[in-house]
XYZ file of C-alpha atoms in Angstrom:
125
model
C 0.000 0.000 0.000
C 1.183 3.465 -0.851
C 0.871 6.299 1.626
C 0.289 9.731 0.145
C 0.518 13.145 1.769
C -0.510 16.332 -0.006
C 0.822 19.780 0.796
C 0.914 23.268 -0.662
C -2.710 24.308 -0.339
C -3.774 27.631 1.081
C -5.651 30.869 0.539
C -4.828 32.663 -2.687
C -6.342 35.483 -4.705
C -7.974 35.135 -8.102
C -5.337 35.041 -10.795
C -2.681 33.583 -8.515
C -0.717 30.409 -9.070
C -0.189 27.564 -6.628
C 1.840 24.371 -6.640
C 0.598 21.325 -4.802
C 2.875 18.479 -3.806
C 2.181 14.834 -3.085
C 4.765 12.811 -1.204
C 4.554 9.050 -1.605
C 5.970 6.494 0.805
C 5.697 2.804 1.459
C 6.955 1.789 -1.946
C 8.296 3.287 -5.121
C 5.641 4.369 -7.565
C 7.376 2.732 -10.498
C 4.599 1.027 -12.434
C 1.951 3.242 -10.905
C 0.045 6.306 -12.000
C -0.585 9.289 -9.782
C -3.678 11.382 -10.220
C -5.058 14.597 -8.797
C -8.690 15.090 -7.894
C -10.644 18.029 -6.571
C -13.728 17.962 -4.387
C -16.045 20.744 -3.341
C -18.688 20.554 -0.628
C -21.589 18.418 -1.766
C -19.905 17.303 -4.972
C -18.172 14.163 -6.092
C -14.446 14.053 -6.533
C -13.515 15.501 -9.903
C -10.637 14.071 -11.892
C -8.060 16.684 -12.897
C -4.938 14.992 -14.227
C -2.866 11.839 -14.070
C 0.718 10.914 -14.826
C 2.358 7.544 -15.287
C 5.388 7.177 -13.073
C 7.620 5.181 -15.380
C 7.391 7.205 -18.576
C 5.537 10.389 -17.592
C 2.607 9.925 -19.920
C 0.011 12.504 -18.958
C -3.737 12.800 -19.212
C -5.664 15.956 -18.382
C -9.293 16.613 -17.829
C -10.503 19.050 -20.504
C -11.818 21.265 -17.700
C -8.314 22.258 -16.595
C -6.333 21.775 -19.786
C -3.921 24.642 -20.281
C -4.208 25.956 -16.725
C -2.890 23.066 -14.648
C 0.260 21.042 -15.146
C 1.057 17.686 -13.569
C 4.574 16.422 -13.054
C 6.560 14.005 -10.948
C 10.046 13.696 -9.530
C 10.861 10.019 -9.376
C 14.024 10.392 -7.292
C 11.979 11.959 -4.495
C 8.861 9.855 -5.058
C 6.847 13.050 -5.314
C 4.186 14.353 -7.623
C 3.108 17.903 -8.279
C 0.168 19.863 -9.585
C 1.037 23.349 -10.773
C -2.025 25.554 -11.045
C -2.202 28.865 -12.848
C -4.775 31.630 -13.120
C -6.838 30.324 -10.256
C -10.397 31.510 -9.761
C -13.103 30.958 -7.179
C -14.343 27.833 -8.958
C -11.004 26.177 -8.218
C -11.732 26.323 -4.505
C -11.908 22.883 -2.968
C -10.008 20.067 -1.380
C -7.338 18.615 -3.625
C -6.371 14.977 -3.338
C -3.627 12.922 -4.875
C -4.246 9.267 -5.562
C -2.269 6.354 -6.938
C -2.949 3.034 -8.563
C -1.123 0.424 -10.559
C -0.914 1.679 -14.131
C -1.878 -0.719 -16.884
C -1.341 1.861 -19.601
C -4.867 3.239 -19.452
C -5.741 6.337 -17.460
C -8.949 6.311 -15.470
C -11.019 9.301 -14.400
C -13.102 7.472 -11.827
C -11.988 7.740 -8.197
C -12.820 4.078 -7.756
C -9.895 3.152 -9.993
C -7.418 4.453 -7.421
C -6.724 2.544 -4.224
C -4.329 4.882 -2.433
C -5.351 8.364 -1.363
C -3.975 11.248 0.600
C -5.944 13.194 3.177
C -6.261 16.216 0.905
C -5.103 19.809 1.000
C -7.473 22.768 0.954
C -7.243 25.419 -1.723
C -9.312 28.549 -1.313
C -9.391 31.182 -4.008
C -10.878 34.405 -2.739
C -10.259 38.122 -2.875
């Protein structure tokens, strides 16, 4: 089982950028994919982006394409979500998740069996 811990959330103003981090422990993520999800109160978790650990293939949700960028640093077993031009609709709890990667990216939260506790992002003036 992989343990995941998110960090980097906070209160930012509209138009700001923010970089979230996800530290993985318990095992190397080689062969896995890491994904980022966002959840607002009363809503289901929304898929944002995923990256394969071995070869850095990336898949983005069309809703954030061009504004968010996912990356990973294999030597540190860490993943990142760089977010630009944030607005109030980006407010929510951001989660990283991981699952064995078969070569296909999944948007459903049920496809991921390891989750962090989440980090809160609030975009407000």
